[in-house]
Amino acid sequence: MPLEVLQKAQEELINYSSTGCSVMEMSHRSKEYEKIIQAAEQNLRDLMEIPDNYRVLFLQGGASLQFSMIPMNLATREDTVGYVQTGMFASKAKQEADRWCKTVVVGSSKEQNYTFIPEQLEKVDGLKYLHITGNNTIYGTCYNHKVKYGDVPIVADWSSAILGKWFDIKDYALVYAGAQKNMGPAGVTVVIIREDMIREDVDDVVPSMLQYCIHTKGKSMYNTPPTYGIYMIKLMTDWVKQQGGIKELEKINQQKAKLLYDYIDGSEIFHNPVEKKDRSIMNVIFTLDNLEHTEQFIQKCKDNGIINIKGHRSVGGCRASIYNGMPIEGVEKLIEVMKDFAAELIEG
Ligand SMILES: *Cc1c(COP(=O)(O)O)cnc(C)c1O
């Protein structure tokens, strides 16, 4: 999170806006809190240019619960839904849909270790929706192109790039994102759903808490929403507005990523396996030649105050998650450490 956002939260922690209490202590049905959740929603609507025929929900359960809610709400048990396999989260999303209905994989980069985004998708008739993972956090790939699959509604997990990279919400029937990557703390998931996708006749076995129609009717207040997390999204989106909006931040994020990719591409020591057109500007992955060097490098980063550089436990290697909160100086610092490390290795 940007330092200014954390400082604002600190300032308001004990006594929010002269109410005499913390946001954590407020009733979610109070006038004060209503203003906070409405402002969070309005900020998202302004920033992402969300049209009136989309609803914005603040839910719990992480992006992972959406893996289950999406098939249960958008498909019947007899329906077939499509998935593009671009990494671990994409596979998990499909696995949850498998519990509920029929699924087909219409594109996959699994055989090539998820180093690209498949653009030629197999055409299957009658799909209820097509699910994609917009930015693949672990593999450092991203949809930098628009996906069209006939008239089939497109559903996208944009957890790790929302607010950091521009995409047109009108290209999607549903977009979801766990807040903790680029938007706020863990515990809130934002779901943006086009109204015609909200069904009232969801299968009776689906619990109320897992039905979109229940949450849209309750305006995210069917039960107690994750109030403090939503407040943090409000502060974070205020900040994004102050920075000039998503497209302005994306320019900075492009610059940050370019610095790092350019250095890696010219380096003998560090490697990035991702096809250039599909590279993520939020998650830059890189590898070294062996485990020993990787561990030495991660230690060197730690010694220089750079943390969380280790790749996901499922793939190893390194990953720089350069979300909105990471200033360009942080990336420059990382490159300096990489250069030092490379020089030391070459000198032996
Ligand atoms: C982190 C992540 C998830 C999982 O999010 P949770 O909120 O932990 O369930 C899902 N999809 C993507 C793309 C992610 O980066």
mmCIF file of C-alpha atoms in Angstrom, residues 75-266:
data_model
loop_
_atom_site.group_PDB
_atom_site.id
_atom_site.type_symbol
_atom_site.label_atom_id
_atom_site.label_comp_id
_atom_site.label_asym_id
_atom_site.label_seq_id
_atom_site.Cartn_x
_atom_site.Cartn_y
_atom_site.Cartn_z
ATOM 1 C CA ALA A 75 -24.619 -22.036 -14.854
ATOM 2 C CA THR A 76 -27.012 -24.878 -14.060
ATOM 3 C CA ARG A 77 -25.645 -28.311 -13.259
ATOM 4 C CA GLU A 78 -26.315 -29.428 -16.860
ATOM 5 C CA ASP A 79 -24.566 -26.459 -18.462
ATOM 6 C CA THR A 80 -21.050 -26.345 -19.884
ATOM 7 C CA VAL A 81 -18.615 -23.516 -19.159
ATOM 8 C CA GLY A 82 -15.213 -22.710 -20.673
ATOM 9 C CA TYR A 83 -11.835 -22.031 -19.085
ATOM 10 C CA VAL A 84 -8.480 -20.889 -20.394
ATOM 11 C CA GLN A 85 -5.686 -22.573 -18.493
ATOM 12 C CA THR A 86 -2.975 -19.989 -17.884
ATOM 13 C CA GLY A 87 -1.686 -20.913 -14.451
ATOM 14 C CA MET A 88 -2.429 -22.135 -10.959
ATOM 15 C CA PHE A 89 -5.314 -19.808 -10.161
ATOM 16 C CA ALA A 90 -6.918 -20.486 -13.554
ATOM 17 C CA SER A 91 -6.680 -24.223 -12.845
ATOM 18 C CA LYS A 92 -8.142 -23.813 -9.364
ATOM 19 C CA ALA A 93 -11.027 -21.816 -10.815
ATOM 20 C CA LYS A 94 -11.767 -24.636 -13.260
ATOM 21 C CA GLN A 95 -11.502 -27.301 -10.553
ATOM 22 C CA GLU A 96 -14.241 -25.596 -8.556
ATOM 23 C CA ALA A 97 -16.464 -25.334 -11.642
ATOM 24 C CA ASP A 98 -15.893 -29.093 -12.179
ATOM 25 C CA ARG A 99 -17.684 -29.750 -8.904
ATOM 26 C CA TRP A 100 -20.782 -28.023 -10.214
ATOM 27 C CA CYS A 101 -21.170 -28.396 -13.968
ATOM 28 C CA LYS A 102 -19.404 -29.481 -17.134
ATOM 29 C CA THR A 103 -16.250 -27.632 -18.108
ATOM 30 C CA VAL A 104 -14.052 -27.489 -21.181
ATOM 31 C CA VAL A 105 -10.560 -26.069 -21.525
ATOM 32 C CA VAL A 106 -10.563 -24.049 -24.754
ATOM 33 C CA GLY A 107 -6.936 -22.932 -24.511
ATOM 34 C CA SER A 108 -3.903 -23.790 -22.422
ATOM 35 C CA SER A 109 -0.261 -22.873 -22.075
ATOM 36 C CA LYS A 110 0.411 -25.622 -19.532
ATOM 37 C CA GLU A 111 2.724 -27.595 -21.851
ATOM 38 C CA GLN A 112 4.965 -24.528 -22.121
ATOM 39 C CA ASN A 113 5.015 -23.872 -18.378
ATOM 40 C CA TYR A 114 2.453 -21.081 -18.705
ATOM 41 C CA THR A 115 4.928 -18.750 -20.403
ATOM 42 C CA PHE A 116 2.323 -17.193 -22.718
ATOM 43 C CA ILE A 117 -1.384 -16.455 -23.078
ATOM 44 C CA PRO A 118 -3.077 -18.632 -25.707
ATOM 45 C CA GLU A 119 -4.821 -16.463 -28.283
ATOM 46 C CA GLN A 120 -6.251 -19.145 -30.588
ATOM 47 C CA LEU A 121 -9.096 -20.630 -28.604
ATOM 48 C CA GLU A 122 -10.907 -23.799 -29.539
ATOM 49 C CA LYS A 123 -14.477 -23.002 -30.554
ATOM 50 C CA VAL A 124 -17.054 -24.911 -28.508
ATOM 51 C CA ASP A 125 -20.758 -24.150 -28.937
ATOM 52 C CA GLY A 126 -23.194 -23.445 -26.138
ATOM 53 C CA LEU A 127 -20.859 -22.313 -23.361
ATOM 54 C CA LYS A 128 -22.553 -20.356 -20.569
ATOM 55 C CA TYR A 129 -19.455 -18.254 -20.023
ATOM 56 C CA LEU A 130 -15.741 -18.187 -20.720
ATOM 57 C CA HIS A 131 -13.439 -17.676 -17.727
ATOM 58 C CA ILE A 132 -10.024 -16.072 -18.053
ATOM 59 C CA THR A 133 -7.403 -15.020 -15.512
ATOM 60 C CA GLY A 134 -6.493 -11.489 -16.584
ATOM 61 C CA ASN A 135 -3.144 -11.264 -14.829
ATOM 62 C CA ASN A 136 -1.386 -14.460 -13.807
ATOM 63 C CA THR A 137 0.317 -13.495 -10.577
ATOM 64 C CA ILE A 138 2.568 -16.538 -10.267
ATOM 65 C CA TYR A 139 3.662 -16.848 -13.914
ATOM 66 C CA GLY A 140 3.976 -13.136 -14.693
ATOM 67 C CA THR A 141 1.694 -13.202 -17.730
ATOM 68 C CA CYS A 142 -1.172 -10.900 -18.595
ATOM 69 C CA TYR A 143 -3.930 -10.485 -21.179
ATOM 70 C CA ASN A 144 -2.617 -7.450 -23.015
ATOM 71 C CA HIS A 145 -5.191 -8.121 -25.742
ATOM 72 C CA LYS A 146 -8.971 -8.176 -25.714
ATOM 73 C CA VAL A 147 -10.713 -11.556 -25.587
ATOM 74 C CA LYS A 148 -13.726 -12.203 -27.776
ATOM 75 C CA TYR A 149 -15.468 -15.562 -27.912
ATOM 76 C CA GLY A 150 -18.567 -15.125 -30.065
ATOM 77 C CA ASP A 151 -21.432 -13.891 -27.902
ATOM 78 C CA VAL A 152 -20.327 -15.867 -24.862
ATOM 79 C CA PRO A 153 -20.101 -13.726 -21.701
ATOM 80 C CA ILE A 154 -16.510 -13.291 -20.545
ATOM 81 C CA VAL A 155 -15.726 -13.653 -16.831
ATOM 82 C CA ALA A 156 -12.332 -12.481 -15.601
ATOM 83 C CA ASP A 157 -10.207 -12.763 -12.485
ATOM 84 C CA TRP A 158 -8.317 -9.450 -12.428
ATOM 85 C CA SER A 159 -7.111 -9.831 -8.809
ATOM 86 C CA SER A 160 -3.524 -8.834 -9.413
ATOM 87 C CA ALA A 161 -3.911 -5.996 -11.920
ATOM 88 C CA ILE A 162 -7.148 -4.198 -11.029
ATOM 89 C CA LEU A 163 -6.511 -0.431 -10.655
ATOM 90 C CA GLY A 164 -2.950 -0.920 -11.969
ATOM 91 C CA LYS A 165 -3.746 -1.624 -15.595
ATOM 92 C CA TRP A 166 -6.602 -0.309 -17.669
ATOM 93 C CA PHE A 167 -9.191 -2.705 -19.086
ATOM 94 C CA ASP A 168 -12.690 -1.975 -20.334
ATOM 95 C CA ILE A 169 -15.290 -3.371 -17.958
ATOM 96 C CA LYS A 170 -17.792 -3.413 -20.847
ATOM 97 C CA ASP A 171 -15.821 -6.290 -22.412
ATOM 98 C CA TYR A 172 -16.810 -8.449 -19.444
ATOM 99 C CA ALA A 173 -19.990 -9.875 -17.935
ATOM 100 C CA LEU A 174 -18.267 -10.259 -14.576
ATOM 101 C CA VAL A 175 -14.932 -9.152 -13.157
ATOM 102 C CA TYR A 176 -13.695 -10.108 -9.715
ATOM 103 C CA ALA A 177 -10.618 -9.305 -7.675
ATOM 104 C CA GLY A 178 -9.368 -10.040 -4.192
ATOM 105 C CA ALA A 179 -8.425 -6.656 -2.744
ATOM 106 C CA GLN A 180 -5.100 -7.651 -1.212
ATOM 107 C CA LYS A 181 -2.929 -7.479 -4.339
ATOM 108 C CA ASN A 182 -3.518 -3.984 -5.603
ATOM 109 C CA MET A 183 -6.503 -2.432 -3.875
ATOM 110 C CA GLY A 184 -6.454 -2.876 -0.118
ATOM 111 C CA PRO A 185 -6.070 -5.481 2.606
ATOM 112 C CA ALA A 186 -7.014 -9.170 2.517
ATOM 113 C CA GLY A 187 -10.601 -9.958 3.435
ATOM 114 C CA VAL A 188 -12.548 -8.094 0.753
ATOM 115 C CA THR A 189 -13.292 -9.256 -2.757
ATOM 116 C CA VAL A 190 -14.759 -6.888 -5.296
ATOM 117 C CA VAL A 191 -17.230 -8.389 -7.774
ATOM 118 C CA ILE A 192 -18.482 -6.275 -10.668
ATOM 119 C CA ILE A 193 -21.350 -8.007 -12.410
ATOM 120 C CA ARG A 194 -23.538 -6.983 -15.325
ATOM 121 C CA GLU A 195 -27.188 -6.947 -14.261
ATOM 122 C CA ASP A 196 -28.426 -9.423 -16.874
ATOM 123 C CA MET A 197 -26.073 -12.049 -15.366
ATOM 124 C CA ILE A 198 -27.731 -11.892 -11.935
ATOM 125 C CA ARG A 199 -30.177 -14.780 -11.757
ATOM 126 C CA GLU A 200 -32.959 -15.085 -9.217
ATOM 127 C CA ASP A 201 -33.587 -18.782 -9.963
ATOM 128 C CA VAL A 202 -30.294 -20.122 -8.652
ATOM 129 C CA ASP A 203 -30.359 -23.818 -7.647
ATOM 130 C CA ASP A 204 -31.904 -24.302 -4.196
ATOM 131 C CA VAL A 205 -28.836 -26.067 -2.834
ATOM 132 C CA VAL A 206 -26.766 -22.888 -3.233
ATOM 133 C CA PRO A 207 -26.502 -21.196 0.187
ATOM 134 C CA SER A 208 -27.869 -17.642 0.411
ATOM 135 C CA MET A 209 -24.409 -16.300 1.158
ATOM 136 C CA LEU A 210 -23.225 -17.651 -2.192
ATOM 137 C CA GLN A 211 -25.968 -16.113 -4.334
ATOM 138 C CA TYR A 212 -25.208 -12.873 -6.167
ATOM 139 C CA CYS A 213 -28.894 -11.904 -6.208
ATOM 140 C CA ILE A 214 -29.018 -11.964 -2.393
ATOM 141 C CA HIS A 215 -25.966 -9.716 -2.159
ATOM 142 C CA THR A 216 -27.132 -7.289 -4.845
ATOM 143 C CA LYS A 217 -30.542 -6.965 -3.145
ATOM 144 C CA GLY A 218 -28.780 -6.334 0.156
ATOM 145 C CA LYS A 219 -26.366 -3.853 -1.467
ATOM 146 C CA SER A 220 -23.413 -5.835 -0.033
ATOM 147 C CA MET A 221 -25.109 -5.664 3.398
ATOM 148 C CA TYR A 222 -27.037 -8.957 3.428
ATOM 149 C CA ASN A 223 -24.845 -9.664 6.435
ATOM 150 C CA THR A 224 -21.981 -7.677 7.962
ATOM 151 C CA PRO A 225 -19.566 -6.805 5.183
ATOM 152 C CA PRO A 226 -15.771 -6.597 5.788
ATOM 153 C CA THR A 227 -16.172 -2.995 6.943
ATOM 154 C CA TYR A 228 -12.582 -2.008 7.628
ATOM 155 C CA GLY A 229 -11.307 -3.540 4.388
ATOM 156 C CA ILE A 230 -13.920 -1.608 2.409
ATOM 157 C CA TYR A 231 -12.820 1.575 4.184
ATOM 158 C CA MET A 232 -9.231 0.834 3.112
ATOM 159 C CA ILE A 233 -10.423 0.389 -0.492
ATOM 160 C CA LYS A 234 -12.050 3.811 -0.167
ATOM 161 C CA LEU A 235 -8.721 5.336 0.928
ATOM 162 C CA MET A 236 -6.796 3.457 -1.761
ATOM 163 C CA THR A 237 -9.191 4.562 -4.517
ATOM 164 C CA ASP A 238 -9.034 8.168 -3.235
ATOM 165 C CA TRP A 239 -5.270 7.856 -3.709
ATOM 166 C CA VAL A 240 -5.607 6.400 -7.226
ATOM 167 C CA LYS A 241 -7.822 9.381 -8.106
ATOM 168 C CA GLN A 242 -5.223 11.797 -6.741
ATOM 169 C CA GLN A 243 -2.625 10.127 -8.958
ATOM 170 C CA GLY A 244 -4.745 10.951 -11.998
ATOM 171 C CA GLY A 245 -6.577 7.637 -12.367
ATOM 172 C CA ILE A 246 -5.807 4.149 -13.622
ATOM 173 C CA LYS A 247 -4.335 5.174 -16.985
ATOM 174 C CA GLU A 248 -1.861 7.517 -15.294
ATOM 175 C CA LEU A 249 -0.820 4.828 -12.821
ATOM 176 C CA GLU A 250 -0.529 2.345 -15.652
ATOM 177 C CA LYS A 251 2.005 4.633 -17.354
ATOM 178 C CA ILE A 252 4.132 4.583 -14.210
ATOM 179 C CA ASN A 253 3.647 0.826 -13.865
ATOM 180 C CA GLN A 254 4.753 0.402 -17.500
ATOM 181 C CA GLN A 255 7.887 2.407 -16.773
ATOM 182 C CA LYS A 256 8.638 0.378 -13.652
ATOM 183 C CA ALA A 257 8.183 -2.913 -15.504
ATOM 184 C CA LYS A 258 10.205 -1.758 -18.531
ATOM 185 C CA LEU A 259 13.190 -0.870 -16.348
ATOM 186 C CA LEU A 260 13.175 -4.329 -14.873
ATOM 187 C CA TYR A 261 12.499 -6.287 -18.085
ATOM 188 C CA ASP A 262 15.130 -4.332 -20.005
ATOM 189 C CA TYR A 263 17.703 -5.096 -17.356
ATOM 190 C CA ILE A 264 16.768 -8.800 -17.200
ATOM 191 C CA ASP A 265 16.770 -9.182 -21.007
ATOM 192 C CA GLY A 266 20.289 -7.777 -21.178
#
